[in-house]
PDB file of C-alpha atoms and ligand atoms in Angstrom:
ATOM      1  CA  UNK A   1     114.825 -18.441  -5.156  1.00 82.00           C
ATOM      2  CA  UNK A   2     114.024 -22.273  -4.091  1.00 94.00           C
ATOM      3  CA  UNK A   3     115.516 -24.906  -6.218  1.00 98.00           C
ATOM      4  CA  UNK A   4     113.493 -27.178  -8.047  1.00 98.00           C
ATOM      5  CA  UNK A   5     113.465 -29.267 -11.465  1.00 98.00           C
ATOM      6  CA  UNK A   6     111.115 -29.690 -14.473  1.00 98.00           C
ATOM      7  CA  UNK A   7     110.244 -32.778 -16.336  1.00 98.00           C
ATOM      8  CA  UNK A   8     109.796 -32.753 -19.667  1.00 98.00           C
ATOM      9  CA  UNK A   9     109.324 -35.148 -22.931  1.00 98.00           C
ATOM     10  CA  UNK A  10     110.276 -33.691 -26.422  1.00 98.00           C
ATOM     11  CA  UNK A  11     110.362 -35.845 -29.966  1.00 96.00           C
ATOM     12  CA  UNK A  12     107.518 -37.216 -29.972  1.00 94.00           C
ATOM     13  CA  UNK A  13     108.158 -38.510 -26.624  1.00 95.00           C
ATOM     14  CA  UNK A  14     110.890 -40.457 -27.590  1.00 96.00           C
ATOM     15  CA  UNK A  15     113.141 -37.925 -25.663  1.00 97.00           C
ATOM     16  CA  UNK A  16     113.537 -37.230 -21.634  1.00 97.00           C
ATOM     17  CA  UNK A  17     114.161 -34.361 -19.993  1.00 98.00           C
ATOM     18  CA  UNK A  18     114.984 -33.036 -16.668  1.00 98.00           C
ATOM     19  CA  UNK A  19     116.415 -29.469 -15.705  1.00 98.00           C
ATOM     20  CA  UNK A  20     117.297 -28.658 -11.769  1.00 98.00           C
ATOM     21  CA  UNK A  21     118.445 -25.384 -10.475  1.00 98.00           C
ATOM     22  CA  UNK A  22     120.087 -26.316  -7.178  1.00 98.00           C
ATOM     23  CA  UNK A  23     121.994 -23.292  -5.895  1.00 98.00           C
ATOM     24  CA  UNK A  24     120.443 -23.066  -2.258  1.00 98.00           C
ATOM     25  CA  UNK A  25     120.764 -27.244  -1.575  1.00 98.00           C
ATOM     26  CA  UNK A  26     124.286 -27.465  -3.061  1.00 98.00           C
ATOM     27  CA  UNK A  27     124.961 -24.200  -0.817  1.00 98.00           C
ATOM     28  CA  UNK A  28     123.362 -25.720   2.378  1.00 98.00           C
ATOM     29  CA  UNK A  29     125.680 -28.769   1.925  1.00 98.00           C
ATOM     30  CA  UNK A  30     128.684 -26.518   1.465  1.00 98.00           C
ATOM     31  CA  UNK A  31     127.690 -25.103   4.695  1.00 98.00           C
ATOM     32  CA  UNK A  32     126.702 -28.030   6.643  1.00 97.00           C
ATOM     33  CA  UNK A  33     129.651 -29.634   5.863  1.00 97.00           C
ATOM     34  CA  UNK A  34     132.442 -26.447   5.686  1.00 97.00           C
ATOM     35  CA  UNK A  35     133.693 -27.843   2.406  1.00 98.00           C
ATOM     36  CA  UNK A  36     136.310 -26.032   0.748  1.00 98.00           C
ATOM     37  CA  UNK A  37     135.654 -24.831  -3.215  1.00 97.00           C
ATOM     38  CA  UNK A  38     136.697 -27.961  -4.753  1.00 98.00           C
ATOM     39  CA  UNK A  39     135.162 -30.111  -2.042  1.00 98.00           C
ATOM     40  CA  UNK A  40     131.907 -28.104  -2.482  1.00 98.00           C
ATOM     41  CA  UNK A  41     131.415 -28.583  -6.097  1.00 98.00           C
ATOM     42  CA  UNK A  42     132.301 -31.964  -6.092  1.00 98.00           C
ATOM     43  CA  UNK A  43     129.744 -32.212  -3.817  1.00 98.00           C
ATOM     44  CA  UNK A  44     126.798 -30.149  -5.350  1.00 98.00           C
ATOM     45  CA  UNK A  45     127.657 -32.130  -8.442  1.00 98.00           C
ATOM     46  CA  UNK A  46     126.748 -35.259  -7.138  1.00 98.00           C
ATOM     47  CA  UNK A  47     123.669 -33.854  -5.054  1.00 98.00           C
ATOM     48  CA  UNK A  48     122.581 -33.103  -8.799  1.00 98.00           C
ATOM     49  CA  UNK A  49     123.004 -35.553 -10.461  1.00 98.00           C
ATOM     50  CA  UNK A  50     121.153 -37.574  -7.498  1.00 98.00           C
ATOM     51  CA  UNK A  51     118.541 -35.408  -7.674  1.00 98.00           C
ATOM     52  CA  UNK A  52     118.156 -35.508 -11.878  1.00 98.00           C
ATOM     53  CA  UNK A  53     117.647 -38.837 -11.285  1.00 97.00           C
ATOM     54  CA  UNK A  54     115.588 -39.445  -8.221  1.00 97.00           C
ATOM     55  CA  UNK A  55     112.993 -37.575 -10.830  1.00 97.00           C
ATOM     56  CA  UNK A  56     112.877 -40.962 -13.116  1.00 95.00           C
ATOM     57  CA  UNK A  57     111.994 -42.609 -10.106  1.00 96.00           C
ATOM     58  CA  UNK A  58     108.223 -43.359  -8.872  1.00 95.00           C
ATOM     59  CA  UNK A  59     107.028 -42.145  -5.942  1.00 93.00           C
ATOM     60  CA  UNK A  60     108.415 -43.802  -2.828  1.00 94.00           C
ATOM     61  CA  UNK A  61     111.800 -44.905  -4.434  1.00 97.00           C
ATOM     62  CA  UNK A  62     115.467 -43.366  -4.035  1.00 97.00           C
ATOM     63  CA  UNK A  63     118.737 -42.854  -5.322  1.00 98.00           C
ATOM     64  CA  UNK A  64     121.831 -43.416  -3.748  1.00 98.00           C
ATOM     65  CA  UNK A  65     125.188 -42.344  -5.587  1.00 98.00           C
ATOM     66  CA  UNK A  66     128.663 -42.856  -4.512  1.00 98.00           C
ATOM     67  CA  UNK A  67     131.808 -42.181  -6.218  1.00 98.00           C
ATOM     68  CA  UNK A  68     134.651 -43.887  -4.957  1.00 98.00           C
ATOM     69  CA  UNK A  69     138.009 -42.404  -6.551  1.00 98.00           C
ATOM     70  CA  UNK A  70     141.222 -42.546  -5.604  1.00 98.00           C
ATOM     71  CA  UNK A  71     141.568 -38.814  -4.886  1.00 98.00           C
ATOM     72  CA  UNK A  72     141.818 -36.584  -2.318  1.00 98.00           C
ATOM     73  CA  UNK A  73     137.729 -36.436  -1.216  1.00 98.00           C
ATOM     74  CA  UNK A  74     138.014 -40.171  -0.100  1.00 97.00           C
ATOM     75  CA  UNK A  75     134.451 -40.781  -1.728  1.00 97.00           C
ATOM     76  CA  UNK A  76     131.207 -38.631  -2.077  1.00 98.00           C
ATOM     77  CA  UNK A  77     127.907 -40.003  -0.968  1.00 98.00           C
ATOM     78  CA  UNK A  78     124.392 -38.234  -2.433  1.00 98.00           C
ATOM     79  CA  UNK A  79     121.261 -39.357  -1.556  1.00 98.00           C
ATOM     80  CA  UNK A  80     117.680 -38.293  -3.432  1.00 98.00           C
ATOM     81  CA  UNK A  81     113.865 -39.431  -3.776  1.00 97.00           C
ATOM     82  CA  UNK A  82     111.540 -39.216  -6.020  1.00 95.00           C
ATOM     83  CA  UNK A  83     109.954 -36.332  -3.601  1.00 96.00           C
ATOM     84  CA  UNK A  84     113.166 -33.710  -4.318  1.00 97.00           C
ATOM     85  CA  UNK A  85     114.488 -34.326  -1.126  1.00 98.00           C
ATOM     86  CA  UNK A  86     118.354 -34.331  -1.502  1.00 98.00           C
ATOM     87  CA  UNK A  87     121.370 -35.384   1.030  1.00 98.00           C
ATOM     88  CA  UNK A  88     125.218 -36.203   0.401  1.00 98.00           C
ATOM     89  CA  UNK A  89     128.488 -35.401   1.595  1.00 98.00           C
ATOM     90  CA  UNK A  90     132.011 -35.730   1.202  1.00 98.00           C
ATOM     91  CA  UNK A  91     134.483 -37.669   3.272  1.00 97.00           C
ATOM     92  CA  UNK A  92     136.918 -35.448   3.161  1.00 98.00           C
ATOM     93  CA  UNK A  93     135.374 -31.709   2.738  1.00 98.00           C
ATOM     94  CA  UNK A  94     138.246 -29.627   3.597  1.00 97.00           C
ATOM     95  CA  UNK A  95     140.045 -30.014   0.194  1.00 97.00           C
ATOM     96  CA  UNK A  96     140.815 -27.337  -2.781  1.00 95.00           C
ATOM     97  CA  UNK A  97     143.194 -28.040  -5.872  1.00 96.00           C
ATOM     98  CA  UNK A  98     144.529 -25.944  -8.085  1.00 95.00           C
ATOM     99  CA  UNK A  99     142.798 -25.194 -11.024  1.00 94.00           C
ATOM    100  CA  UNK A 100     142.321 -27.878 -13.795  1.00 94.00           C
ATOM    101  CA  UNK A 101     144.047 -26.940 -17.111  1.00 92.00           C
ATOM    102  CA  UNK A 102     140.688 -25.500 -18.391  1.00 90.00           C
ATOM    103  CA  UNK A 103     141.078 -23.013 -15.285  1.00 90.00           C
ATOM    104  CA  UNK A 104     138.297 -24.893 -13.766  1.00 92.00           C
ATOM    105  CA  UNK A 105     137.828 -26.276  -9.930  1.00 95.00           C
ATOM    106  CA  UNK A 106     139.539 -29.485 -10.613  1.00 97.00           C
ATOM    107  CA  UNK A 107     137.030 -32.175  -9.437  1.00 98.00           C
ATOM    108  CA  UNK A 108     138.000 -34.756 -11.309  1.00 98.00           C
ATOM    109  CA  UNK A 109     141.365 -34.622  -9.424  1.00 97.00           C
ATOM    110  CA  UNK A 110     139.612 -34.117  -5.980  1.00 98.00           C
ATOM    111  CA  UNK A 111     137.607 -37.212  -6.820  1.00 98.00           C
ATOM    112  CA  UNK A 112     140.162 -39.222  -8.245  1.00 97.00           C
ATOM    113  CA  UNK A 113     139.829 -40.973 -12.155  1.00 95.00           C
ATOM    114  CA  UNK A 114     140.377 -44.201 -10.981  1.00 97.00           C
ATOM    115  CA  UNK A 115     137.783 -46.238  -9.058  1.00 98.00           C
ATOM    116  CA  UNK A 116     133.656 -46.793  -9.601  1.00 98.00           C
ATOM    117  CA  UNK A 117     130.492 -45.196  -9.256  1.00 98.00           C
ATOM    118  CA  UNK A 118     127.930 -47.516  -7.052  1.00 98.00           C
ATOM    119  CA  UNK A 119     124.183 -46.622  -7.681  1.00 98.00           C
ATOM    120  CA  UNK A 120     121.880 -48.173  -5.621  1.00 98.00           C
ATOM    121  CA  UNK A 121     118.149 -47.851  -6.205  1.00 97.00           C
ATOM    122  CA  UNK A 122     115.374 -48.547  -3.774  1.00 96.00           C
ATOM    123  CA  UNK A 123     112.523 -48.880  -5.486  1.00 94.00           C
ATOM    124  CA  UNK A 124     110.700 -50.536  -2.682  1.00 92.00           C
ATOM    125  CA  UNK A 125     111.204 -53.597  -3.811  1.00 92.00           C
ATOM    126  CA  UNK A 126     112.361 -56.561  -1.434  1.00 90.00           C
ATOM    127  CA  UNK A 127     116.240 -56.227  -3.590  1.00 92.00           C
ATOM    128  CA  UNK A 128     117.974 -52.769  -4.195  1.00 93.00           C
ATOM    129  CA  UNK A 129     118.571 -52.735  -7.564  1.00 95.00           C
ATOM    130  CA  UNK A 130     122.326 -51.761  -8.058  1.00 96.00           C
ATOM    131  CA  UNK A 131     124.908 -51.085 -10.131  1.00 96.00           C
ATOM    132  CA  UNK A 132     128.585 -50.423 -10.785  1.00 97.00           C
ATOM    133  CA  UNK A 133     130.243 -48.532 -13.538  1.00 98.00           C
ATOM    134  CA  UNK A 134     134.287 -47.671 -13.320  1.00 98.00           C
ATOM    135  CA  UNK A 135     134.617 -44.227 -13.165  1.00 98.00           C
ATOM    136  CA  UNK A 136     135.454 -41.911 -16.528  1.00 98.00           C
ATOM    137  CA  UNK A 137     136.682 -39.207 -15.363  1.00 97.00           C
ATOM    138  CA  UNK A 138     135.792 -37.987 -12.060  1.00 98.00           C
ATOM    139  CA  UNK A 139     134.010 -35.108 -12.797  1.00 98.00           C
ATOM    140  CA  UNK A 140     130.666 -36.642 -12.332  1.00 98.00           C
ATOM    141  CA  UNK A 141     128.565 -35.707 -15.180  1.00 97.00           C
ATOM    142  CA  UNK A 142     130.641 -38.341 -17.152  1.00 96.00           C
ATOM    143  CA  UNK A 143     130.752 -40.360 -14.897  1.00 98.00           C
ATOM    144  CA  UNK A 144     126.886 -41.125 -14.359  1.00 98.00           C
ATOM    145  CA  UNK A 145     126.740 -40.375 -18.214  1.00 97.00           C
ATOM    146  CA  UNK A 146     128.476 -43.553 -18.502  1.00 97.00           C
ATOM    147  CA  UNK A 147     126.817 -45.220 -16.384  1.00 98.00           C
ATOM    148  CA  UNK A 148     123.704 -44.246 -18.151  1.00 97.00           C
ATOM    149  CA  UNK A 149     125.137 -45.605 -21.267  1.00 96.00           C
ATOM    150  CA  UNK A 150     126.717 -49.061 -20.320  1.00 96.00           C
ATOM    151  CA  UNK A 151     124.660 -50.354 -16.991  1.00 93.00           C
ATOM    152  CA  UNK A 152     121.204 -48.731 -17.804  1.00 91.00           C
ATOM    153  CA  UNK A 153     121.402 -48.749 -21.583  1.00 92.00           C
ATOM    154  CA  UNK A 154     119.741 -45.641 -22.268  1.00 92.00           C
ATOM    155  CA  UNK A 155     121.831 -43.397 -24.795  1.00 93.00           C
ATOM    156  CA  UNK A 156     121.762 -40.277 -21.798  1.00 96.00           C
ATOM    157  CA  UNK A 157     123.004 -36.723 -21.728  1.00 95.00           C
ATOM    158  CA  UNK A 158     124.223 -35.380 -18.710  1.00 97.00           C
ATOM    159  CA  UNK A 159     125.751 -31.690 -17.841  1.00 97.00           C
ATOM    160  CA  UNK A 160     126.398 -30.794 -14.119  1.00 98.00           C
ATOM    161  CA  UNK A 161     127.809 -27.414 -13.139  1.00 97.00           C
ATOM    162  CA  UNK A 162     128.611 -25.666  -9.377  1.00 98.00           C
ATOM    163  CA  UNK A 163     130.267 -22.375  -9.593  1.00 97.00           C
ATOM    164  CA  UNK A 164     131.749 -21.020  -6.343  1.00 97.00           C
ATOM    165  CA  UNK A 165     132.163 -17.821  -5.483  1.00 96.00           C
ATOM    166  CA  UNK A 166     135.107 -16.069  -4.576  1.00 93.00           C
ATOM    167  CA  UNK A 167     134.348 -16.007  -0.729  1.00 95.00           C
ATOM    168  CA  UNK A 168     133.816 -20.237  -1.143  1.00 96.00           C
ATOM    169  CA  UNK A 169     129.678 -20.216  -1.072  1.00 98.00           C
ATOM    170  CA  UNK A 170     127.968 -21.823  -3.712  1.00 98.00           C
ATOM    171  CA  UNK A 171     127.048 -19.243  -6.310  1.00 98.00           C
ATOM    172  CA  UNK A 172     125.154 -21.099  -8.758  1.00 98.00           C
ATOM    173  CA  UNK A 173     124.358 -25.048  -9.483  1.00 98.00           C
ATOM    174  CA  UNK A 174     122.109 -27.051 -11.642  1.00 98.00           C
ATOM    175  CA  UNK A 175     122.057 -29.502 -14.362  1.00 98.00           C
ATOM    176  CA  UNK A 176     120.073 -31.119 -16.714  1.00 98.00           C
ATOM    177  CA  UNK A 177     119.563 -35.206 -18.019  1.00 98.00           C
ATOM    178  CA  UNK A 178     118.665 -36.423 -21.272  1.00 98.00           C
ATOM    179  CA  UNK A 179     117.523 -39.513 -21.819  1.00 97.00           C
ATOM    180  CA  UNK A 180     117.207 -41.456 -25.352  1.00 96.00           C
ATOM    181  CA  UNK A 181     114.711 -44.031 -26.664  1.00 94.00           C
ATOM    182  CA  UNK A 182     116.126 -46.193 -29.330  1.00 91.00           C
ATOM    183  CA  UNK A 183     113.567 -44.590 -31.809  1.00 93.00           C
ATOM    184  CA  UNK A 184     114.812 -41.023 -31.470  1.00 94.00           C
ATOM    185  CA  UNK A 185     115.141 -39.361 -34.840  1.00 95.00           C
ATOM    186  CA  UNK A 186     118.299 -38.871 -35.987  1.00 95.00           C
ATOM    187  CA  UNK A 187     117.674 -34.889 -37.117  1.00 96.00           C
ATOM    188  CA  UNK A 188     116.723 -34.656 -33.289  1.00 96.00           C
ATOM    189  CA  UNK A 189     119.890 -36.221 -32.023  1.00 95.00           C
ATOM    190  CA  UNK A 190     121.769 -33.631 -33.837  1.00 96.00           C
ATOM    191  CA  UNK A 191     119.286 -31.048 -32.977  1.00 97.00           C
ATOM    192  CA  UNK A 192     119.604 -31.667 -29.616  1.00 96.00           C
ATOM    193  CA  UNK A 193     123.946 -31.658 -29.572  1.00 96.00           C
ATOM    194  CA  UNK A 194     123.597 -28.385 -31.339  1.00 97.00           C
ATOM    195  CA  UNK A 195     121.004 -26.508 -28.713  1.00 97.00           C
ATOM    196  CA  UNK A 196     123.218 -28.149 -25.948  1.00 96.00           C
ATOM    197  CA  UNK A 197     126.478 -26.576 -27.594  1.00 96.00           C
ATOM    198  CA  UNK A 198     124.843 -23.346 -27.501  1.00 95.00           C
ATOM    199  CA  UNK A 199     123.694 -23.543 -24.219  1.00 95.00           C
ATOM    200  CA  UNK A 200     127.044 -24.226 -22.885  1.00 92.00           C
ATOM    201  CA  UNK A 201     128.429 -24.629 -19.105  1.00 94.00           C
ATOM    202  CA  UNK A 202     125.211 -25.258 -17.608  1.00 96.00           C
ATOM    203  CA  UNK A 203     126.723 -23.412 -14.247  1.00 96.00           C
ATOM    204  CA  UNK A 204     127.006 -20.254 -15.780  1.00 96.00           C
ATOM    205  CA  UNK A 205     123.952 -20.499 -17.399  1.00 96.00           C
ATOM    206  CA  UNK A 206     122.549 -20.546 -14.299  1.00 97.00           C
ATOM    207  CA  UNK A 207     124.332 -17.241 -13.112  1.00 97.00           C
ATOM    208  CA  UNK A 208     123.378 -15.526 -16.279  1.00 96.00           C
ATOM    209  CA  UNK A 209     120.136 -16.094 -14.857  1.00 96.00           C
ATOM    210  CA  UNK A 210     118.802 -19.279 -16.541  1.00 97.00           C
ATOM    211  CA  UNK A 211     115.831 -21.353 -14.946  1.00 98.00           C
ATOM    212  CA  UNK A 212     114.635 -25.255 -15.791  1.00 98.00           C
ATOM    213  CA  UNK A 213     111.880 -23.898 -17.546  1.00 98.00           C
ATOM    214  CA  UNK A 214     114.501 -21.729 -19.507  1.00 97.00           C
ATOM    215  CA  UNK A 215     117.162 -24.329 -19.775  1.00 98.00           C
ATOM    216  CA  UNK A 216     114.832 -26.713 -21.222  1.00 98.00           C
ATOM    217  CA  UNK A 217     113.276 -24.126 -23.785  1.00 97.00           C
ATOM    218  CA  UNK A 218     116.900 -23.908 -24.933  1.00 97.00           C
ATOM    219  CA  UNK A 219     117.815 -27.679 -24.943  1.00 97.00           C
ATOM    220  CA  UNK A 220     114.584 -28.616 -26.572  1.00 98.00           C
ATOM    221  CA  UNK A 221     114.612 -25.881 -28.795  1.00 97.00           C
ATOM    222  CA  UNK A 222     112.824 -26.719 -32.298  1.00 97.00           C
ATOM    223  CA  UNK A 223     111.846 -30.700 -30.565  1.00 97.00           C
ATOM    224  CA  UNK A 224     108.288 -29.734 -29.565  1.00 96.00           C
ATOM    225  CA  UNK A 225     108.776 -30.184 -26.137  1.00 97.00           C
ATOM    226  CA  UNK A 226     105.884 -30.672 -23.231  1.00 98.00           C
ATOM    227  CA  UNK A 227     106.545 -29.710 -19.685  1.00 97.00           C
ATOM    228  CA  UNK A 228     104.815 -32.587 -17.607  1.00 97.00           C
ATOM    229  CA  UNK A 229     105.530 -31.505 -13.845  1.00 97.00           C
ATOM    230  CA  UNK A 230     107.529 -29.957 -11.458  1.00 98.00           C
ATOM    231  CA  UNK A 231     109.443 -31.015  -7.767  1.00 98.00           C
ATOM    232  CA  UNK A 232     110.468 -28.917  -5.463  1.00 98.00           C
ATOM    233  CA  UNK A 233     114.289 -29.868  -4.301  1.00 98.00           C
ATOM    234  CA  UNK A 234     115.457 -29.550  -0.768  1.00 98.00           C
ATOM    235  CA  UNK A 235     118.744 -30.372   1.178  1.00 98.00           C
ATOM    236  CA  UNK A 236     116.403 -32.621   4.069  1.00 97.00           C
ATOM    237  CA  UNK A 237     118.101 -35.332   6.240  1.00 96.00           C
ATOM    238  CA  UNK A 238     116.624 -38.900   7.609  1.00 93.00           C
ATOM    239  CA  UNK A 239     118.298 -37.750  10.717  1.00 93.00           C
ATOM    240  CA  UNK A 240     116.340 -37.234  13.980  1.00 91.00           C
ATOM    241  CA  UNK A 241     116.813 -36.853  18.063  1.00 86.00           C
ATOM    242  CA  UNK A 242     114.667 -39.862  18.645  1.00 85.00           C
ATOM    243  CA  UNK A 243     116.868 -41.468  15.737  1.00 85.00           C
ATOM    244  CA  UNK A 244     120.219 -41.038  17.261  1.00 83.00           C
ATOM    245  CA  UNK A 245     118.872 -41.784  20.271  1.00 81.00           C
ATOM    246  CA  UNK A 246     117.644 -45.122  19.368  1.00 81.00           C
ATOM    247  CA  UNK A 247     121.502 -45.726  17.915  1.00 80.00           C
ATOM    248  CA  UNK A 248     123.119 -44.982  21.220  1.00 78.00           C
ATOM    249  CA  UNK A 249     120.496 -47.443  23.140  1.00 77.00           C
ATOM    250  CA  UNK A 250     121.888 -50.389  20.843  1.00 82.00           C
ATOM    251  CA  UNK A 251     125.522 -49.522  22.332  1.00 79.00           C
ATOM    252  CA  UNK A 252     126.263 -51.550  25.172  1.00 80.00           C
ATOM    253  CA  UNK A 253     126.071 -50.303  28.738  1.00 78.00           C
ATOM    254  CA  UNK A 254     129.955 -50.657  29.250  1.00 83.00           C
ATOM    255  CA  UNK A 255     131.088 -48.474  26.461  1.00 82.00           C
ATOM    256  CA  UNK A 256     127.586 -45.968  27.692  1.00 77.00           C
ATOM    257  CA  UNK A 257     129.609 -45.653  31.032  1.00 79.00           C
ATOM    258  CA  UNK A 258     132.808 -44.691  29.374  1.00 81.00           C
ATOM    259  CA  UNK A 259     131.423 -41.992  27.215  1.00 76.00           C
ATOM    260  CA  UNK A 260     129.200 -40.911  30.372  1.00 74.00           C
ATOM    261  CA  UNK A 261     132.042 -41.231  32.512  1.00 77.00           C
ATOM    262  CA  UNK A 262     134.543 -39.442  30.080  1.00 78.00           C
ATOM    263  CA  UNK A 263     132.604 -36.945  28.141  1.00 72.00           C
ATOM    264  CA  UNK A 264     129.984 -36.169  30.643  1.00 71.00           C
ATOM    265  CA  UNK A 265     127.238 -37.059  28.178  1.00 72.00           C
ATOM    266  CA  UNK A 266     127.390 -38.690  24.471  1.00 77.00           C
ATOM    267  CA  UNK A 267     127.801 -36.914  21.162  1.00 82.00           C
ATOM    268  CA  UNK A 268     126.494 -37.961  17.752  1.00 84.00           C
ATOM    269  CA  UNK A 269     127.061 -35.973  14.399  1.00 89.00           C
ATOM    270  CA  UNK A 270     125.141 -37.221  11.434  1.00 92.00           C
ATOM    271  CA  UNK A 271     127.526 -38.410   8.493  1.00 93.00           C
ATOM    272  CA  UNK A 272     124.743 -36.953   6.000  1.00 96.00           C
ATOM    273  CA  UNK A 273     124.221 -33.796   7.405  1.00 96.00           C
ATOM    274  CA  UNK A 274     126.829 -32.724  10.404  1.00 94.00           C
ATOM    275  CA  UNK A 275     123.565 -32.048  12.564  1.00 94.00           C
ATOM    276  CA  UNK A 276     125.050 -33.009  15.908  1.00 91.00           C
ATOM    277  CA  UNK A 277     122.946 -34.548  18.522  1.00 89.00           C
ATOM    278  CA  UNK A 278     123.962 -33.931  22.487  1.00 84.00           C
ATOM    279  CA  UNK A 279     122.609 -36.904  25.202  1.00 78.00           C
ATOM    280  CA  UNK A 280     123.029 -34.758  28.441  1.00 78.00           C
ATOM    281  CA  UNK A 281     124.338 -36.587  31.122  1.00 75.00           C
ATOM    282  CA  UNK A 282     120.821 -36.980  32.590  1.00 79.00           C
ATOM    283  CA  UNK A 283     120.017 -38.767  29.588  1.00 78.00           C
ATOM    284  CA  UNK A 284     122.714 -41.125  29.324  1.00 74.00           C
ATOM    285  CA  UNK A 285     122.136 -41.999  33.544  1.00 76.00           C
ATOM    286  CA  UNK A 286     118.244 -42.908  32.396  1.00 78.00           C
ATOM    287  CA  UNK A 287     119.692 -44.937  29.424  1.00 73.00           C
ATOM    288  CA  UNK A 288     121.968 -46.477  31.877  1.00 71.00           C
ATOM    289  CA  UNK A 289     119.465 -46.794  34.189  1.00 75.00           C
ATOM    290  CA  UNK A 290     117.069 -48.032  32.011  1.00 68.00           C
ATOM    291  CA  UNK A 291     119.594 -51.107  30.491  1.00 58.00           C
ATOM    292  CA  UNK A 292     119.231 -52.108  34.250  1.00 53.00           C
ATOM    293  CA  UNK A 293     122.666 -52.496  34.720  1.00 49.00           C
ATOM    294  CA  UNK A 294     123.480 -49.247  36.960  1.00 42.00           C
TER     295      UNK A 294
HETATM  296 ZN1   ZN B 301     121.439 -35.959   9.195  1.00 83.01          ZN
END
């Protein structure tokens, strides 16, 4: 089944809701990437939580998220826009710890509890909008929960879950975001902490078969909740041929003869996505060529 989230509004509108299943883009980042099981749901974590809120966004405008700990990943970019359309990765991928006292992948030790998170917002505006929160504790969902809290000001619930199967793929992944207006009742407050208790780890909820539309039927349970629309998510790059191409023609034509000269040609792999572009040798002698310098 394709991923995709739900917006919603509950409490008389004075409560936000989004709810993403995100099994197949978490997965295709596993992939692209050949991240190991703690590396992987570190990973779809933050593709989440990018893509929960790229949804508060307007059309147009994106989200970037990095999380810059002092663990083992080395940092974990993820990348979303208001269209569903979801990027990240890991520095370092190939890392797995053992489990977390709770028996859990550990990613708050993969991604380290000391250091920030760094959102950046374009919201096609001359200035990013940006901000910095220390991180909590590294296992995202807090993380951008406290950012939520103490940069953005809006009282926020966030739960973020990847499971990973026993052969390493992604096996299920999803989350949901909560946002609270100042006039929020109190009864729904407490509502809402109760239905999100019985909901529990949102990743399992997912294997046990949950969707947004079910997740949020739970978490809005009794709030008189109204589904306004739905987005499609998707792992999709910026990255193109013509792209990398136009990267290579800003290098200078001495270091274009070394890599023609010692790779026969000129490689390129995409930090986002690992799609790896090859300039034949051909091409690189045109480009060469072309610089007039050959
Ligand atoms: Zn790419």
């Amino acid at each position: 089944m394709a991923d995709y989230l739900l917006r919603a509004t509950a409490g008389g509108g004075n409560i936000r809701a989004v709810a993403a299943v995100t099994t197949v883009t978490s997965e295709e980042a596993r992939r692209r990437h050949g991240a190991y099981p703690t590396a992987a749901a570190a990973l779809g974590r933050a593709l989440t939580a990018a893509a929960l809120m790229g949804a508060t966004l307007k059309e147009k405008q994106s989200i970037t998220l990095r999380f810059a700990g002092d663990g083992p990943l080395g940092g974990i970019t993820a990348e979303a826009d208001s269209e569903g359309r979801v990027r990240g990765f890991v520095k370092q991928p190939k890392v797995h710890l053992p489990p977390n006292a709770q028996g859990k992948l550990d990613v708050g030790g993969a991604v380290g509890r000391n250091g920030f998170l760094y959102v950046v917002k374009d919201l096609g505006l001359k200035e990013m909008f940006t901000g910095t929160t220390e991180l909590q504790t590294g296992e995202i969902g807090d993380d951008v929960t406290y950012y939520l809290v103490t940069s953005e000001q809006t009282p926020s619930a966030v739960g973020l879950g990847v499971l990973v199967d026993p052969d390493g793929s992604v096996r299920a992944s999803g989350g949901y975001l909560l946002q609270l207006l100042p006039q929020t009742r109190e009864e729904d407050r407490e509502l809402l902490e109760k239905n999100l208790a019985e909901l529990g780890a949102v990743s399992w909820a997912i294997d046990r078969g949950h969707t947004p539309e079910t997740i949020l039927a739970q978490v809005l349970q009794g709030l008189d909740a109204k589904i306004l629309d739905k987005t499609d998510l998707a792992f999709r790059c910026k990255c193109s041929r013509e792209r990398a191409y136009r990267t290579l023609a800003t290098i200078s034509p001495e270091d274009l003869r070394v890599m023609h000269e010692e790779d026969q040609g000129a490689e390129m792999t995409c930090q986002f996505c690992g799609e790896v572009y090859r300039l034949t040798e051909e091409e690189l002698q045109e480009m060469l060529q072309g610089s007039g310098e050959s």
